[in-house]
Short mmCIF file of C-alpha atoms and ligand atoms in Angstrom, two decimals:
data_model
loop_
_atom_site.label_atom_id
_atom_site.label_comp_id
_atom_site.label_asym_id
_atom_site.label_seq_id
_atom_site.Cartn_x
_atom_site.Cartn_y
_atom_site.Cartn_z
CA MET A 1444 119.88 88.09 69.74
CA SER A 1445 116.76 86.32 70.93
CA ALA A 1446 113.56 87.74 72.46
CA PRO A 1447 114.33 88.78 76.18
CA TYR A 1448 112.71 86.49 77.67
CA PRO A 1449 110.93 83.14 75.82
CA TRP A 1450 107.27 84.30 75.60
CA LEU A 1451 107.82 87.05 74.10
CA GLU A 1452 109.66 85.26 70.83
CA THR A 1453 106.38 85.57 68.71
CA PRO A 1454 105.74 89.79 69.12
CA TRP A 1455 109.52 89.57 68.83
CA GLN A 1456 109.57 88.19 65.68
CA ARG A 1457 106.56 90.04 64.48
CA LEU A 1458 108.92 93.56 65.28
CA LEU A 1459 111.82 92.38 63.86
CA THR A 1460 110.02 91.73 60.01
CA THR A 1461 109.33 95.09 60.29
CA ARG A 1462 112.86 96.48 60.85
CA ALA A 1463 113.25 97.98 57.35
CA ARG A 1464 109.97 99.98 57.56
CA PRO A 1465 109.01 100.15 61.73
CA ALA A 1466 106.07 101.24 62.63
CA GLN A 1467 106.97 105.26 63.68
CA ALA A 1468 104.95 104.98 66.64
CA LEU A 1469 104.23 101.57 68.80
CA LEU A 1470 102.55 100.99 71.30
CA LEU A 1471 103.60 97.96 73.75
CA ALA A 1472 100.62 97.58 75.80
CA GLY A 1473 99.88 93.90 78.14
CA PRO A 1474 99.78 93.86 81.82
CA ARG A 1475 102.84 94.16 84.14
CA GLY A 1476 105.24 92.27 84.77
CA VAL A 1477 105.47 90.65 81.68
CA GLY A 1478 108.65 92.24 80.17
CA LYS A 1479 107.46 95.08 77.91
CA GLY A 1480 110.21 97.34 79.24
CA ALA A 1481 112.61 95.19 77.64
CA LEU A 1482 110.86 94.07 74.96
CA ALA A 1483 110.79 97.99 73.87
CA ARG A 1484 114.62 97.93 74.67
CA ALA A 1485 115.92 95.34 72.46
CA TRP A 1486 113.94 96.77 69.58
CA ALA A 1487 115.88 99.83 70.47
CA GLN A 1488 119.12 98.15 70.09
CA ALA A 1489 117.62 96.72 66.83
CA LEU A 1490 116.91 99.59 64.69
CA LEU A 1491 119.66 101.39 66.30
CA CYS A 1492 122.18 98.38 65.74
CA GLU A 1493 124.83 99.78 62.71
CA THR A 1494 125.23 96.01 61.47
CA PRO A 1495 122.12 93.96 62.57
CA LEU A 1496 121.56 90.17 61.37
CA ALA A 1497 119.91 88.72 58.45
CA ASN A 1498 116.63 88.34 61.02
CA GLY A 1499 116.98 92.29 62.00
CA ALA A 1500 118.17 91.57 65.37
CA ALA A 1501 121.05 93.82 67.25
CA CYS A 1502 123.96 92.14 66.49
CA CYS A 1503 125.17 93.43 70.50
CA GLU A 1504 129.30 94.08 69.00
CA CYS A 1505 128.70 97.31 67.19
CA PRO A 1506 129.96 100.42 68.48
CA ALA A 1507 126.14 101.41 68.28
CA CYS A 1508 124.76 98.56 70.48
CA HIS A 1509 127.87 98.89 72.94
CA TRP A 1510 126.23 102.37 73.33
CA VAL A 1511 122.91 101.15 73.92
CA ASN A 1512 123.97 99.11 76.70
CA ALA A 1513 126.10 101.60 78.27
CA GLY A 1514 122.68 103.92 78.06
CA THR A 1515 124.84 106.74 75.78
CA HIS A 1516 123.80 106.02 72.50
CA PRO A 1517 123.26 110.15 71.05
CA ASP A 1518 120.20 108.94 68.60
CA PHE A 1519 118.11 107.37 71.80
CA ARG A 1520 116.37 109.01 74.14
CA LEU A 1521 114.44 107.72 77.28
CA VAL A 1522 111.29 109.68 78.69
CA THR A 1523 110.19 107.87 82.34
CA LEU A 1524 109.59 109.27 85.96
CA GLN A 1525 112.03 111.01 87.38
CA GLU A 1526 113.06 111.36 90.93
CA LYS A 1527 112.06 114.54 92.57
CA THR A 1528 112.83 116.41 95.52
CA THR A 1529 109.97 117.53 98.11
CA LYS A 1530 109.92 120.47 99.77
CA GLU A 1531 111.07 118.45 103.21
CA GLY A 1532 114.50 117.01 101.29
CA GLU A 1533 112.87 114.07 100.58
CA THR A 1534 113.92 112.03 97.12
CA ARG A 1535 110.29 110.50 95.52
CA MET A 1536 109.68 109.31 92.57
CA ALA A 1537 107.56 111.27 90.41
CA THR A 1538 103.66 110.39 89.62
CA ALA A 1539 104.12 111.89 86.02
CA ILE A 1540 106.07 112.34 82.98
CA GLU A 1541 106.98 116.30 83.50
CA VAL A 1542 106.06 118.60 79.61
CA ASP A 1543 109.42 119.76 80.16
CA GLN A 1544 110.87 115.86 79.21
CA ALA A 1545 108.04 115.69 76.30
CA ARG A 1546 109.27 119.13 75.14
CA GLU A 1547 113.04 117.64 75.92
CA ALA A 1548 112.33 115.02 73.18
CA VAL A 1549 110.06 117.09 70.91
CA ASP A 1550 113.01 119.29 70.34
CA PHE A 1551 115.59 115.72 70.31
CA VAL A 1552 113.69 114.80 67.70
CA GLN A 1553 114.03 117.96 65.26
CA LEU A 1554 117.52 117.49 65.39
CA SER A 1555 119.33 115.66 62.80
CA THR A 1556 120.64 112.28 63.68
CA TYR A 1557 124.47 111.44 64.76
CA ARG A 1558 124.67 108.17 62.96
CA ALA A 1559 122.53 108.78 60.01
CA GLY A 1560 120.19 105.56 60.99
CA PHE A 1561 117.44 105.59 63.20
CA ARG A 1562 116.73 107.85 65.92
CA VAL A 1563 114.43 106.26 69.02
CA VAL A 1564 112.55 107.61 71.80
CA LEU A 1565 111.20 105.18 74.45
CA VAL A 1566 108.49 106.33 76.73
CA ASN A 1567 107.85 104.01 79.34
CA PRO A 1568 105.56 104.23 81.64
CA ALA A 1569 103.40 105.93 78.71
CA ASP A 1570 100.16 106.00 80.62
CA THR A 1571 101.80 108.49 83.03
CA LEU A 1572 102.07 111.32 80.52
CA ASN A 1573 100.19 114.03 81.51
CA LEU A 1574 97.81 115.99 79.87
CA ALA A 1575 100.53 118.78 79.09
CA SER A 1576 103.12 116.84 78.28
CA ALA A 1577 100.86 113.83 76.55
CA ASN A 1578 99.33 116.62 74.22
CA ALA A 1579 103.16 118.36 73.76
CA LEU A 1580 104.36 114.75 72.22
CA LEU A 1581 101.37 114.24 70.23
CA LYS A 1582 102.44 117.20 67.86
CA VAL A 1583 105.18 115.02 67.01
CA LEU A 1584 103.58 112.02 67.04
CA GLU A 1585 101.03 113.00 64.60
CA GLU A 1586 104.00 113.72 62.04
CA PRO A 1587 107.16 111.76 63.22
CA PRO A 1588 109.77 113.58 61.33
CA LEU A 1589 112.14 111.17 58.34
CA ASN A 1590 113.79 107.63 60.85
CA THR A 1591 111.93 108.65 64.27
CA VAL A 1592 110.54 105.78 65.75
CA PHE A 1593 108.49 106.28 69.23
CA VAL A 1594 107.73 103.26 71.21
CA LEU A 1595 105.37 103.79 73.86
CA VAL A 1596 105.11 100.59 76.30
CA SER A 1597 101.92 100.79 78.85
CA ASP A 1598 100.34 98.70 81.42
CA GLN A 1599 97.38 100.50 81.41
CA PRO A 1600 96.69 101.84 77.95
CA ARG A 1601 92.84 103.06 78.37
CA ARG A 1602 94.63 106.25 80.37
CA LEU A 1603 96.46 107.51 77.43
CA LEU A 1604 94.74 109.92 75.31
CA PRO A 1605 92.62 108.88 72.93
CA THR A 1606 94.54 110.99 70.27
CA ILE A 1607 97.79 109.61 71.62
CA ARG A 1608 96.39 105.97 70.93
CA SER A 1609 95.02 106.30 67.79
CA ARG A 1610 98.60 107.75 66.64
CA CYS A 1611 100.33 104.51 67.23
CA THR A 1612 100.55 101.12 65.73
CA ARG A 1613 99.29 98.81 68.67
CA LEU A 1614 101.12 95.45 69.87
CA ASP A 1615 99.77 93.25 72.74
CA ILE A 1616 101.78 91.43 74.61
CA GLY A 1617 99.05 89.13 77.28
CA LEU A 1618 100.16 86.65 79.85
CA PRO A 1619 102.25 84.49 79.18
CA PRO A 1620 101.43 80.59 79.10
CA LEU A 1621 101.75 78.98 82.69
CA ASP A 1622 103.55 76.28 81.36
CA LEU A 1623 106.59 78.30 79.94
CA ALA A 1624 106.68 80.86 83.08
CA ALA A 1625 107.15 78.02 85.30
CA GLN A 1626 109.60 76.62 83.42
CA TRP A 1627 111.37 79.89 83.02
CA LEU A 1628 110.95 80.38 87.03
CA ALA A 1629 112.45 77.72 87.82
CA GLY A 1630 115.18 77.75 85.58
CA GLN A 1631 116.01 81.16 87.60
CA GLY A 1632 116.03 78.68 90.71
CA VAL A 1633 112.82 79.48 92.17
CA ASP A 1634 110.36 76.90 94.32
CA ASP A 1635 107.17 76.44 94.24
CA ALA A 1636 107.14 78.43 90.50
CA VAL A 1637 103.29 77.25 90.27
CA ASN A 1638 101.83 78.89 93.20
CA LEU A 1639 103.89 81.88 92.93
CA LEU A 1640 102.42 82.31 89.52
CA ALA A 1641 99.05 81.99 91.07
CA LEU A 1642 100.25 85.04 93.42
CA SER A 1643 101.74 86.85 90.99
CA GLY A 1644 98.60 86.87 88.53
CA GLY A 1645 100.37 84.58 86.12
CA THR A 1646 103.38 87.13 85.85
CA PRO A 1647 106.57 86.12 86.34
CA LEU A 1648 108.47 88.85 86.42
CA ASP A 1649 106.62 89.86 89.36
CA ALA A 1650 106.91 86.68 90.72
CA GLN A 1651 110.52 86.93 90.44
CA ARG A 1652 110.96 90.73 92.17
CA TRP A 1653 108.71 89.34 95.01
CA VAL A 1654 111.33 86.08 95.48
CA ASP A 1655 114.43 88.44 94.86
CA SER A 1656 113.12 91.32 97.01
CA GLY A 1657 111.89 89.65 100.36
CA GLU A 1658 108.58 90.61 99.76
CA LEU A 1659 107.53 86.60 100.38
CA ASP A 1660 108.53 87.04 103.47
CA GLU A 1661 106.31 90.75 104.72
CA ARG A 1662 103.50 89.15 102.47
CA ARG A 1663 103.29 86.32 104.96
CA SER A 1664 103.71 88.45 107.90
CA VAL A 1665 100.77 90.40 106.63
CA LEU A 1666 98.73 87.84 105.62
CA GLU A 1667 99.07 85.87 108.88
CA GLY A 1668 98.13 89.05 110.87
CA LEU A 1669 94.91 89.34 108.08
CA ALA A 1670 93.94 85.37 108.45
CA ARG A 1671 93.97 85.65 112.80
CA LEU A 1672 90.42 87.50 112.87
CA GLY A 1673 90.15 86.55 116.48
CA GLN A 1674 93.27 88.30 117.79
CA LEU A 1675 93.40 91.23 115.24
CA ASP A 1676 94.91 94.37 116.92
CA PRO A 1677 94.94 97.37 114.60
CA VAL A 1678 97.48 99.40 117.03
CA MET A 1679 99.50 96.68 117.34
CA LEU A 1680 99.31 95.62 113.62
CA GLY A 1681 99.06 99.50 112.79
CA ASP A 1682 102.80 99.89 113.93
CA ARG A 1683 104.18 96.51 112.75
CA TRP A 1684 103.48 96.65 109.61
CA LYS A 1685 104.22 100.24 109.16
CA ALA A 1686 107.59 98.96 108.11
CA VAL A 1687 106.63 97.09 104.80
CA SER A 1688 106.57 99.12 102.06
CA PRO A 1689 103.04 100.75 100.76
CA GLN A 1690 103.21 99.36 97.15
CA THR A 1691 103.85 95.76 99.05
CA TRP A 1692 101.21 96.15 101.60
CA HIS A 1693 98.93 97.37 98.58
CA ASN A 1694 99.33 94.30 96.07
CA VAL A 1695 99.03 92.02 99.44
CA ALA A 1696 95.77 93.08 100.75
CA TYR A 1697 93.99 93.79 97.19
CA LYS A 1698 95.02 90.56 96.86
CA TRP A 1699 93.94 89.10 99.86
CA LEU A 1700 90.46 91.08 99.37
CA GLY A 1701 90.63 90.30 95.49
CA ASP A 1702 90.45 86.52 97.38
CA LEU A 1703 87.74 86.86 99.77
CA LEU A 1704 85.40 88.10 97.42
CA ALA A 1705 86.03 85.49 94.95
CA VAL A 1706 85.15 83.00 97.75
CA LYS A 1707 81.83 84.93 98.39
CA LEU A 1708 80.93 84.93 94.92
CA GLN A 1709 82.29 82.26 93.34
CA GLY A 1710 83.44 79.76 95.71
CA SER A 1711 87.37 79.29 95.14
CA VAL A 1712 90.12 81.04 95.59
CA ARG A 1713 92.44 82.88 92.80
CA PHE A 1714 95.40 84.26 94.73
CA ASN A 1715 96.73 83.04 97.33
CA ARG A 1716 96.11 79.15 97.63
CA ASP A 1717 98.25 78.49 100.14
CA PHE A 1718 95.95 80.31 102.44
CA ALA A 1719 92.69 78.73 101.03
CA ASP A 1720 91.36 77.10 103.56
CA VAL A 1721 91.37 80.41 105.76
CA LEU A 1722 90.12 82.09 103.04
CA ALA A 1723 87.18 80.15 102.86
CA GLN A 1724 86.05 80.54 106.71
CA LEU A 1725 86.51 84.31 106.26
CA GLY A 1726 84.46 84.56 103.44
CA LYS A 1727 81.59 82.88 104.61
CA LYS A 1728 81.87 85.36 107.59
CA ALA A 1729 82.51 88.15 105.15
CA ASP A 1730 79.44 90.69 104.52
CA LEU A 1731 79.64 92.02 100.96
CA ALA A 1732 78.61 95.28 100.68
CA LYS A 1733 81.22 96.13 103.52
CA LEU A 1734 84.23 94.12 101.70
CA LEU A 1735 83.25 95.60 98.08
CA ALA A 1736 83.57 99.13 100.30
CA LEU A 1737 86.92 98.30 101.76
CA ALA A 1738 88.47 96.76 98.18
CA LYS A 1739 87.04 99.99 95.93
CA VAL A 1740 88.89 102.39 99.20
CA GLN A 1741 91.63 99.94 98.36
CA ALA A 1742 91.67 99.78 94.60
CA ILE A 1743 91.58 104.15 94.60
CA GLU A 1744 94.72 104.41 97.41
CA GLY A 1745 96.68 102.08 95.03
CA ARG A 1746 96.22 104.50 92.04
CA THR A 1747 97.86 107.58 94.79
CA LEU A 1748 100.49 105.07 96.53
CA ALA A 1749 102.87 107.97 98.01
CA HIS A 1750 104.03 107.91 101.26
CA PRO A 1751 101.45 109.07 103.78
CA LEU A 1752 101.97 111.21 106.97
CA ASN A 1753 101.63 108.30 109.49
CA ARG A 1754 101.75 105.52 108.05
CA SER A 1755 100.52 103.56 110.95
CA LEU A 1756 97.12 105.46 111.56
CA GLN A 1757 96.05 104.51 108.20
CA LEU A 1758 96.83 101.05 108.89
CA GLN A 1759 94.99 101.04 111.78
CA ALA A 1760 91.95 103.02 110.37
CA TRP A 1761 92.04 100.26 108.11
CA LEU A 1762 92.63 97.33 109.83
CA ILE A 1763 89.24 98.41 112.21
CA GLN A 1764 87.38 98.80 108.50
CA TYR A 1765 88.93 95.22 107.75
CA ARG A 1766 87.34 93.92 111.27
CA HIS A 1767 83.99 95.34 110.55
CA VAL A 1768 83.23 93.11 107.64
CA PHE A 1769 83.17 90.47 110.14
CA ASP A 1770 80.85 91.81 112.39
ZN1 ZN B 1418 125.18 95.98 66.57
#
């Protein structure tokens, strides 16, 4: 079994060399969209495999490997965000890993293992542990039971409790080299890989997701609206864009504002290279203080991306503020 993605070969080989004595608490940290989750799963499988290869990688053929792939290995637990049903009967993804989940993982590691090998608990995204769940986990991270390995995955390791961070052996996964990422994307049948990577901030898995999910079309619709300042109608656009997922809207608008700031401050575009000309014109007109204020609002919104009660009203308010940036 090779690394899940070609740019992960170095950290993957490094992990494999530790298979005989793995870190009992490992923190995989780095930007989103670079494959940390896949690396964590591959590592869990390597640890649980009962007939590993000479280099320590999983054989992909033994019963343990099959159970890991089916998500049924009795010595493996995934602790992650769960769907919840609201009072109104809507299903939503929780924004935090709850204390009950952490306690369940703590109980799990106190049991004896089923297969007499390692036992692995994967926590992803670890930065969504709330204070209570982090504290519950901390107890076992301080003194993990024998043969127990915790793997924590995080895009925002600074949001972890310092006491959790200090218990972990940290492995940082950086952005892949541009040529390697572009080559991989091209191999997945993606056209214009280099421009797409600029758009995704250099993260190949985000770039691929944009292609697969049709988000590129939504992006174009939003950016064309933001670019045509003279015809910007907040009511009409607010109504049209309420169908765009809040996450997509947030990413697109955030990068657009980032580019306006980059044009204003450094004279160059970072993400939306296909809109470089119009960004250069708008950047000249923009008021820096107002632009910074709007970018700040956008950053705060990104932390609480729940469905607001009235999406089009919220978009309208944003668009009115956006138009004022260029008054
Ligand atoms: Zn195996």
